[in-house]
CSV table of C-alpha atoms in Angstrom, one decimal:
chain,number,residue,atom,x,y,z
A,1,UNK,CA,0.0,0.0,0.0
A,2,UNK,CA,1.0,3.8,-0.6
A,3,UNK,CA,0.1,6.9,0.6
A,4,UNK,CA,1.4,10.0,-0.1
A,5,UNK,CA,1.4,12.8,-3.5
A,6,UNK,CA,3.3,12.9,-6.8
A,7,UNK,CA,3.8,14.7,-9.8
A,8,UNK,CA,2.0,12.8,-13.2
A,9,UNK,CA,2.1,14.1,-16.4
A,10,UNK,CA,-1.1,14.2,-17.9
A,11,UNK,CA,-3.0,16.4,-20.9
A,12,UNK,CA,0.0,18.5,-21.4
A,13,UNK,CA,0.1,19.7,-17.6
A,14,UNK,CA,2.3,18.8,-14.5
A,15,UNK,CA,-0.8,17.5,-12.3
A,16,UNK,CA,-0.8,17.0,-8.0
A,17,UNK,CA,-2.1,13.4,-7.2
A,18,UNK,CA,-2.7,12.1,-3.6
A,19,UNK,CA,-2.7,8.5,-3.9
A,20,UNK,CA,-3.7,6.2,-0.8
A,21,UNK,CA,-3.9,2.2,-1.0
A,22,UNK,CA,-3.2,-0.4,-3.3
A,23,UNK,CA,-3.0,-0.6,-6.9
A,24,UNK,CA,-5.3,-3.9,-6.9
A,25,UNK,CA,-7.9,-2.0,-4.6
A,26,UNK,CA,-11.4,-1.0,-5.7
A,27,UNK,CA,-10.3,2.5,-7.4
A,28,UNK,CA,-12.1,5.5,-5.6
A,29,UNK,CA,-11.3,9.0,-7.4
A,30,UNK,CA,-12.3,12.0,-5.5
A,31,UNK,CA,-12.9,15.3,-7.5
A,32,UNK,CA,-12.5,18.4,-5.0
A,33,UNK,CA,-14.7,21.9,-5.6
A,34,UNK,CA,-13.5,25.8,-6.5
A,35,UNK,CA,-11.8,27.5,-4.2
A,36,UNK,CA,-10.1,24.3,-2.8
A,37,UNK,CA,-7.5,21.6,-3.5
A,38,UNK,CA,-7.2,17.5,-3.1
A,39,UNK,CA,-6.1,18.4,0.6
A,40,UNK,CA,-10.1,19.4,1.2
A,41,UNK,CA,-10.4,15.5,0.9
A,42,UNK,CA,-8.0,14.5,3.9
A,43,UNK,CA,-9.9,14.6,6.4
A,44,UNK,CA,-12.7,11.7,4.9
A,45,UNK,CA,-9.1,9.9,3.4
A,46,UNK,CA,-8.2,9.0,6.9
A,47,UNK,CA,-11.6,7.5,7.2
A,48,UNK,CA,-11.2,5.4,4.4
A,49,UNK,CA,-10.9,1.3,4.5
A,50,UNK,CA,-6.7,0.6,3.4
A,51,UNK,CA,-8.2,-2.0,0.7
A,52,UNK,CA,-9.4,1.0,-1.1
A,53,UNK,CA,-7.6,2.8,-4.2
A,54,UNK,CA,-7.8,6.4,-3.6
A,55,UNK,CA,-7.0,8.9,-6.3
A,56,UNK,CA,-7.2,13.2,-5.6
A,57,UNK,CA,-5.9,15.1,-8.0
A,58,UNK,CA,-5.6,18.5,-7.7
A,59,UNK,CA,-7.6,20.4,-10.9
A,60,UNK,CA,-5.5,23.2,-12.7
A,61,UNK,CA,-5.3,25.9,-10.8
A,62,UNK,CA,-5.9,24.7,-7.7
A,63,UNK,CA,-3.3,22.9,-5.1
A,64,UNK,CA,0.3,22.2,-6.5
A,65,UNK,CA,-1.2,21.2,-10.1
A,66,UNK,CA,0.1,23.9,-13.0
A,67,UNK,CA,-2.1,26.7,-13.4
A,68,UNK,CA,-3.3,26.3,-16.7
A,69,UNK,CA,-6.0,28.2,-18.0
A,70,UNK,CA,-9.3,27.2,-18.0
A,71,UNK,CA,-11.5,27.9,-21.5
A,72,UNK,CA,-15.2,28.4,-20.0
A,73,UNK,CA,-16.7,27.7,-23.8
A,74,UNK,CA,-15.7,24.3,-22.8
A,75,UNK,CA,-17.6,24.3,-19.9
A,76,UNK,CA,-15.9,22.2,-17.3
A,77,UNK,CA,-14.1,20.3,-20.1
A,78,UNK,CA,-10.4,21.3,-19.3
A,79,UNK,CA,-11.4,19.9,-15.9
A,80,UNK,CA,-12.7,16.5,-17.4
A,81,UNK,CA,-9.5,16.3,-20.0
A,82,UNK,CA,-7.1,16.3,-16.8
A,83,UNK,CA,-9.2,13.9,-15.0
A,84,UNK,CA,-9.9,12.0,-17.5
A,85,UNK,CA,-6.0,11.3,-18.6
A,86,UNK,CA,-5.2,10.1,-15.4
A,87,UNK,CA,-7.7,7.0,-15.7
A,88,UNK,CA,-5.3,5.4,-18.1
A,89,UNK,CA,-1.7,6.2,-16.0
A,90,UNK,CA,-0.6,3.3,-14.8
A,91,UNK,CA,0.9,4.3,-11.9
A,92,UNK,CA,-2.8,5.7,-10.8
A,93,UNK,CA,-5.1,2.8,-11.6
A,94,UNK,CA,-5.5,-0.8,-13.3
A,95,UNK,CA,-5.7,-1.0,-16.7
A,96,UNK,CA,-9.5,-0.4,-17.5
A,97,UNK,CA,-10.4,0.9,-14.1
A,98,UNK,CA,-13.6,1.8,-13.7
A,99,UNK,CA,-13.7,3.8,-10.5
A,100,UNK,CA,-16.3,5.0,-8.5
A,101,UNK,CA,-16.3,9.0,-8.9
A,102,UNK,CA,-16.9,11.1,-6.3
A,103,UNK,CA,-17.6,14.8,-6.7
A,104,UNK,CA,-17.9,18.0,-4.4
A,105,UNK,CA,-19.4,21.3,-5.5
A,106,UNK,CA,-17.6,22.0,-8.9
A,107,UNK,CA,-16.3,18.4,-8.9
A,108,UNK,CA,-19.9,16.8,-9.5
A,109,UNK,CA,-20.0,18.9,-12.4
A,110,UNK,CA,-16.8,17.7,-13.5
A,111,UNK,CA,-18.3,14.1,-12.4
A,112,UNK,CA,-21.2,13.7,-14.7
A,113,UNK,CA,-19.4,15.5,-17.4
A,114,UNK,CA,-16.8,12.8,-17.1
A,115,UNK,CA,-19.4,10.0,-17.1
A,116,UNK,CA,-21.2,12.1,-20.2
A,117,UNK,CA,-17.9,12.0,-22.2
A,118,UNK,CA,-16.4,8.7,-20.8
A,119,UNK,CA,-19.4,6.2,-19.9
A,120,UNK,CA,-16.8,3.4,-20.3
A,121,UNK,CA,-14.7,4.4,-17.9
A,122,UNK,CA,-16.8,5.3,-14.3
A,123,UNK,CA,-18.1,2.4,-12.4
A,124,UNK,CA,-20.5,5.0,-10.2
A,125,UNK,CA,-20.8,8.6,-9.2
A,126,UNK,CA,-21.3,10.3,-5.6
A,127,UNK,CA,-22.6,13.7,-6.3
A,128,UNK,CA,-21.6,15.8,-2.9
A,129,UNK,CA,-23.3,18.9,-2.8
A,130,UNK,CA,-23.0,19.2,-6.7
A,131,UNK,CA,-23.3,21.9,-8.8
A,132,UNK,CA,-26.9,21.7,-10.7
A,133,UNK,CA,-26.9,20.4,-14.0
A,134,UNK,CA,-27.6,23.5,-15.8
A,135,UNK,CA,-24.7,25.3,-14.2
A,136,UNK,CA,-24.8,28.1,-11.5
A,137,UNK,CA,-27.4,30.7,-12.1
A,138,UNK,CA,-29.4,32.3,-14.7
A,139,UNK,CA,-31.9,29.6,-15.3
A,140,UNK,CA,-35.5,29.2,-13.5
A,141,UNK,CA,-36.9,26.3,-13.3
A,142,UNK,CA,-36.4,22.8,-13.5
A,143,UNK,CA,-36.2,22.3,-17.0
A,144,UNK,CA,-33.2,25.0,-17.1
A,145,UNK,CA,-34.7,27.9,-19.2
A,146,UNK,CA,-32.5,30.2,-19.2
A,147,UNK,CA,-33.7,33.5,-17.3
A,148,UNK,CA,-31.7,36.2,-19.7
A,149,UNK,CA,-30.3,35.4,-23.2
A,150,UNK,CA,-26.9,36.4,-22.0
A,151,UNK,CA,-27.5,34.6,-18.5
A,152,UNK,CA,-26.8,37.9,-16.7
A,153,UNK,CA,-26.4,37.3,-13.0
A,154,UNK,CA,-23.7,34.4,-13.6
A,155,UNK,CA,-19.7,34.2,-14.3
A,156,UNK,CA,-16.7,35.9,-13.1
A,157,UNK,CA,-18.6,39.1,-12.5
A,158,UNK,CA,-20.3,37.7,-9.8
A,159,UNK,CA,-17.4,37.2,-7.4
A,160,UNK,CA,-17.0,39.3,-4.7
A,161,UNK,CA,-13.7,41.1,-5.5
A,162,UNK,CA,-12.8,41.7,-1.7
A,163,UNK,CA,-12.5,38.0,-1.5
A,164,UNK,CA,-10.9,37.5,-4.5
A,165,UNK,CA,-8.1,40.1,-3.3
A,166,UNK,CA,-8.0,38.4,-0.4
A,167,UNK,CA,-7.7,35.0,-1.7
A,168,UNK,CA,-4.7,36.1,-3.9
A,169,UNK,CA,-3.1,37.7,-0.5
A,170,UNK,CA,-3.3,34.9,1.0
A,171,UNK,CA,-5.2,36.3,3.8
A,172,UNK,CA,-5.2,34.5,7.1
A,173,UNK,CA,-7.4,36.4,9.3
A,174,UNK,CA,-11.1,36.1,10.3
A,175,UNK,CA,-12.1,39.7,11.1
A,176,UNK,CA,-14.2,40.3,7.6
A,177,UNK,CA,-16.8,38.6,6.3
A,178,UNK,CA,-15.1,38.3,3.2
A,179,UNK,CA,-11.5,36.6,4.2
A,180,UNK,CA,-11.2,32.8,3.1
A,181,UNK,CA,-11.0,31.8,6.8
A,182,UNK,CA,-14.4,33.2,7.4
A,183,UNK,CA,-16.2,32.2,4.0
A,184,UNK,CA,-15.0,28.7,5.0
A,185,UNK,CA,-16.6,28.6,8.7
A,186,UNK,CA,-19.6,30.8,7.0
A,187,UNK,CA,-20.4,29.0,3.7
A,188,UNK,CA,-18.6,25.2,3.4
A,189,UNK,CA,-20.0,24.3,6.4
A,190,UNK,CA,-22.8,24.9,8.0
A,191,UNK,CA,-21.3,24.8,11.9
A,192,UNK,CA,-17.7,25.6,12.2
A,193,UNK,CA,-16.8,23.3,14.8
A,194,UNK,CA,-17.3,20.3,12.1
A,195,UNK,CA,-13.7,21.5,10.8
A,196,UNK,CA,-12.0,20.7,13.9
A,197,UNK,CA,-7.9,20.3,13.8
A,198,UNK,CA,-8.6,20.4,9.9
A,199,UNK,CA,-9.2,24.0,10.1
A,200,UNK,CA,-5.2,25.2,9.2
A,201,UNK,CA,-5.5,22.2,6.6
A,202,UNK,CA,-8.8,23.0,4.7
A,203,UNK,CA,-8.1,26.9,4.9
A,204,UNK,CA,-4.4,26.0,3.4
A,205,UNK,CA,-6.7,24.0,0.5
A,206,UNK,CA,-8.5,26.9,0.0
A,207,UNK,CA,-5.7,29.6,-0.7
A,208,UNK,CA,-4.0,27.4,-3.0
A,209,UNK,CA,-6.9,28.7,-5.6
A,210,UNK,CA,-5.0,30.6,-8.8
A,211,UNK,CA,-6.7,33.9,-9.1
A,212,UNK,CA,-7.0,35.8,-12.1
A,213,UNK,CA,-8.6,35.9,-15.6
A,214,UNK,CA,-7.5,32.3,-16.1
A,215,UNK,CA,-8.3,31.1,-13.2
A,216,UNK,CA,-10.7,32.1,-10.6
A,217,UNK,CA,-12.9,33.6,-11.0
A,218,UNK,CA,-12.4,34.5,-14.6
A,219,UNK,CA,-13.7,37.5,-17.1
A,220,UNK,CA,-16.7,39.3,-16.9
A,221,UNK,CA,-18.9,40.7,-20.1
A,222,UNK,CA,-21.4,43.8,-19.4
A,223,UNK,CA,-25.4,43.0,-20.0
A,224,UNK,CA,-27.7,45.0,-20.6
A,225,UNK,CA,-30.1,43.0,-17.9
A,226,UNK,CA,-29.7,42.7,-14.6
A,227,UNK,CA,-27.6,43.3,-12.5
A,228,UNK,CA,-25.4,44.5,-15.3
A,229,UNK,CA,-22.9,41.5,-15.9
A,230,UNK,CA,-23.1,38.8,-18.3
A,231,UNK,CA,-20.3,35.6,-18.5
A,232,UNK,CA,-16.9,35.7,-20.1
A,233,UNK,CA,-15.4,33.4,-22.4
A,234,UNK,CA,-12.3,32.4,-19.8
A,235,UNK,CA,-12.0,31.3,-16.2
A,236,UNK,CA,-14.0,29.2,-14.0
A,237,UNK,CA,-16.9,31.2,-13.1
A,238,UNK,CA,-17.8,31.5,-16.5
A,239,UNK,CA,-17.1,27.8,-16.7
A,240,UNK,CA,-19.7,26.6,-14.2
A,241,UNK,CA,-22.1,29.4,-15.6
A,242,UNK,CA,-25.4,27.3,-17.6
A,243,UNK,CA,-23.7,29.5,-20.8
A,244,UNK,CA,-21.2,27.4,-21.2
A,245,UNK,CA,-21.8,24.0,-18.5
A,246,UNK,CA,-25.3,22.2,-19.6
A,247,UNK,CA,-25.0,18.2,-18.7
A,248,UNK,CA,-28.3,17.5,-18.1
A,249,UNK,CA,-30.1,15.9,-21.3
A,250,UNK,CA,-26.5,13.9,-22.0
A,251,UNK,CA,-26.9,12.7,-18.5
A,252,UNK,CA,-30.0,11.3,-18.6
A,253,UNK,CA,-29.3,9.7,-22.1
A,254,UNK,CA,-25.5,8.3,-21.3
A,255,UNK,CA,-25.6,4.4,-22.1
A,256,UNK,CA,-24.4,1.9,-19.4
A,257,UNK,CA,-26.0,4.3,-16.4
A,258,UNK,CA,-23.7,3.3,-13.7
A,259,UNK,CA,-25.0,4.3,-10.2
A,260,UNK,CA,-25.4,7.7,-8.3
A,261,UNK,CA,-25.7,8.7,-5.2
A,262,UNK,CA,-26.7,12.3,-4.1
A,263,UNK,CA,-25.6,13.6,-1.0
A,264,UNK,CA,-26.1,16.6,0.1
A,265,UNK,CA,-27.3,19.3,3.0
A,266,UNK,CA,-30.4,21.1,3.9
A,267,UNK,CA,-28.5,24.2,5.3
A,268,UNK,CA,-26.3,24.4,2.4
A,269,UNK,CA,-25.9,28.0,1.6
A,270,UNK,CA,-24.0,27.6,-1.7
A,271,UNK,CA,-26.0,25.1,-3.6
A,272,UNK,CA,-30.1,25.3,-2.9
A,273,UNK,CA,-32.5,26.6,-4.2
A,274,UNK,CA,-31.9,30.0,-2.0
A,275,UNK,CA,-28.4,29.8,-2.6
A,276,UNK,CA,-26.4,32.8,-1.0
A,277,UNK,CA,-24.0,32.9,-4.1
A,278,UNK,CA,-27.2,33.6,-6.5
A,279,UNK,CA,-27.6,36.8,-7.5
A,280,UNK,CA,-31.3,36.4,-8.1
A,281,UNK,CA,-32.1,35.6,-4.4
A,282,UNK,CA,-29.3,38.2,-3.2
A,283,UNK,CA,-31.9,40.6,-5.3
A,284,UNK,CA,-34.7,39.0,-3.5
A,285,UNK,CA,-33.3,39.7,-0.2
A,286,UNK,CA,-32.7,43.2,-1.5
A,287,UNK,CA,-28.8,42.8,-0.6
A,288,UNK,CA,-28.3,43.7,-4.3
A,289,UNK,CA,-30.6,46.4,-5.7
A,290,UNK,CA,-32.3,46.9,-8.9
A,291,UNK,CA,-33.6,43.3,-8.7
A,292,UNK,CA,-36.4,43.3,-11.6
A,293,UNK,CA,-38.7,41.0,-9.5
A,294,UNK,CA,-39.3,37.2,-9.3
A,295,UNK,CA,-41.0,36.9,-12.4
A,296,UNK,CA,-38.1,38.4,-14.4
A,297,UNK,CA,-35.7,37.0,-12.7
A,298,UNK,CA,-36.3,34.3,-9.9
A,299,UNK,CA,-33.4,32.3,-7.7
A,300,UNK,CA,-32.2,29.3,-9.6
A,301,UNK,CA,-33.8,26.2,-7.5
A,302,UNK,CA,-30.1,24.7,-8.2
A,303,UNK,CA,-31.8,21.5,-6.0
A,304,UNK,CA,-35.0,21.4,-7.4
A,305,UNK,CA,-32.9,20.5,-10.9
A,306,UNK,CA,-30.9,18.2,-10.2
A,307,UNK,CA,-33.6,16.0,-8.5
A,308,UNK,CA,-35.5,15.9,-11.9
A,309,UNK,CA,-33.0,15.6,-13.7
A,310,UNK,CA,-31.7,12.4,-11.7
A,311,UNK,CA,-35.3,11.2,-11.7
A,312,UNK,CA,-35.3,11.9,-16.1
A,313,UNK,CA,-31.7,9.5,-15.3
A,314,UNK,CA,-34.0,6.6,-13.1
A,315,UNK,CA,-36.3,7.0,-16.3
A,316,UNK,CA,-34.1,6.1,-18.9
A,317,UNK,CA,-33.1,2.7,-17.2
A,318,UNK,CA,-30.5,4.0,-14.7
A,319,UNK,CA,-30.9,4.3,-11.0
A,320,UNK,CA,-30.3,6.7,-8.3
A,321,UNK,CA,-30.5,7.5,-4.4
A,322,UNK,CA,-31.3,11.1,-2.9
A,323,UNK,CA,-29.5,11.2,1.0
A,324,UNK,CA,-30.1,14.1,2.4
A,325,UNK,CA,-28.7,15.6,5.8
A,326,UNK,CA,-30.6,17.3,8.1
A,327,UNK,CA,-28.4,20.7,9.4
A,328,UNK,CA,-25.6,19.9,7.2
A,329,UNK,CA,-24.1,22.5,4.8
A,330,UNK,CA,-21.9,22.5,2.1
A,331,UNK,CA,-19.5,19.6,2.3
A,332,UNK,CA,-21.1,16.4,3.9
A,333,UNK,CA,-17.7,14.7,3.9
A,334,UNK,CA,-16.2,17.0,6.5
A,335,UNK,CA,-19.9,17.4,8.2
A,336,UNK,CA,-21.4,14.5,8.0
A,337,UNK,CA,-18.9,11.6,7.5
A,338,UNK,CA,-20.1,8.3,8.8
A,339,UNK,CA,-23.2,8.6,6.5
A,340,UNK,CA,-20.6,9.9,3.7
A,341,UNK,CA,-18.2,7.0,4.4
A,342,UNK,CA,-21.5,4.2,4.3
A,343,UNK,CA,-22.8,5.5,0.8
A,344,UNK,CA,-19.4,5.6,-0.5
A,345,UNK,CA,-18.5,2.0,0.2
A,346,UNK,CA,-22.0,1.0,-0.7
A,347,UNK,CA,-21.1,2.4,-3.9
A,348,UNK,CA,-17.7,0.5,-3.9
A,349,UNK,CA,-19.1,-2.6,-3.2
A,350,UNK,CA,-21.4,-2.0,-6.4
A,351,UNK,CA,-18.0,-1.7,-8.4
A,352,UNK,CA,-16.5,-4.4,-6.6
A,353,UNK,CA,-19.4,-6.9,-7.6
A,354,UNK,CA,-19.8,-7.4,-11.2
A,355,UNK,CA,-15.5,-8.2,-11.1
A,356,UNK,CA,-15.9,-11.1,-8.3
């Protein structure tokens, strides 16, 4: 068995990989969210069977993998490209691995893209707290119409810029709202104390985010809608925005459906259907003003979509299973992780099965 992190080569990029167990094991590969790193996974890694094979990359511009650009036309593609190269390393998995994929935040995203471009290759999916598949934002009800033809209200222009400066600075403190330390007790969880010793750790994962047009959280375009900013073409805002990331109808048409679990919170504040990161409800609230109203522009119900959009998936022949956690927030691994750890290996045994 190994644990421990290397450097791989893969699509054209020097890539950060934490690697735990052994190469026969039944392969696990955990996908982390924005503003984090494969460290944000440590804490559920120690929790982990040995017999399992655990892969973490870190994504491009996150952790100690290169900061390559991301291209937000492609949606979360660059993401998928470098995740999906390491599947045939060697030195990572089996030949032919099919592991189960788990994905937090921006990770699901990048999780049923993967299993949309690569059905071949994932044995099952854990969706943690994903992102809905129709993006972030700009879309208003559960069939993802778009609210704006320029989806106004989503992409890098939507980033608080005090964080952002803050994030780059590498800022420490917890006296503003808007420092990293606080945003992580604030939003990722819903009760601080669930970060425990991990704090320094999961903090550390957090400033390793690349900032920038590249990077997060990428350009912004003006709109003539509200609130005045439309997504750019670069950047991973603008990749997550429903302009550029749209999964769902390839999702529920993939062939070979593997498995997938949903996990997530009911106090989630980033992902809901109130999220505090959508402009819409900020309008609602009347944090933001100028808010044309809910008919014009209502909160995405980010929740709401990806539960018909798994059920469209149960439909078509595949199957699915909603856990949700009563007073958990934003990462049900750190907050939750018993129930985490049990749907996990229940998915692992699933894997496991068809090979025995």
């Amino acid at each position: 068995m190994e644990t421990g992190q290397r450097l791989v080569s893969a699509n054209g990029i020097t890539q950060a990989v934490r690697v735990a167990g052994p190469p026969d094991g039944v392969p696990v590969l955990l996908v982390h969210g924005n503003c984090s790193s494969a460290a944000f996974w440590e804490p559920l890694v120690r929790r982990l069977p040995a017999t399992l094979r655990v892969v973490a990359p870190d994504l491009r511009g996150y952790g100690l993998t290169a900061t390559a650009p991301v291209d937000a036309t492609r949606g979360l593609g660059d993401f998928v490209d470098d995740v999906a190269a390491l599947l045939d390393d060697p030195s990572l998995f089996a030949p032919g691995a099919r592991p189960v994929v788990v994905g937090h935040s921006l990770g699901g995203g990048v999780a049923m893209r993967l299993l949309v471009d690569h059905p071949d290759r994932v044995g099952a999916l854990l969706l943690a707290a994903p992102v809905s598949p129709y993006g972030y934002g700009g879309t208003r009800d559960l069939t993802g119409t778009p609210t704006t033809p320029d989806f106004a209200g989503t992409g890098g222009g939507t980033a608080n810029l005090d964080f952002v400066r803050r994030l780059a600075a590498g800022d420490r403190d917890a006296d503003a709202p808007t420092s990293p330390r606080a945003v992580l007790r604030a939003s990722y969880v819903a009760d601080p104390a669930s970060l425990g010793d991990d704090e320094e750790l999961l903090l550390d994962s957090l400033l390793s985010t690349a900032t920038g047009d590249d990077n997060y959280p990428g350009t912004a375009a003006p709109s003539a809608n509200w609130p005045g900013t439309a997504p750019g073409r670069r950047g991973v805002l603008n990749a997550l925005s429903p302009a550029h990331f749209r999964v769902a109808d390839e999702l529920v048409a993939v062939a070979g459906k593997p498995p997938i679990t949903w996990i997530h919170g009911d106090a989630d504040v980033i992902v809901s259907d109130t999220a505090m990161m959508d402009l819409a409800h900020l309008g609602s609230l009347g944090v933001l003003p100028g808010w044309p109203g809910e008919t014009a522009c209502p909160a995405q119900p980010m929740v709401g979509q990806t539960r018909a959009v798994l059920t469209r998936y149960a439909a078509a022949g595949g199957a699915y299973r909603e856990v949700l956690l009563p007073g958990c927030g934003h990462s049900p691994h750190l907050e939750r992780p018993t129930e985490f750890v049990a749907e996990l290996l229940s998915l692992a045994d699933a894997v496991r099965r068809p090979t025995e």
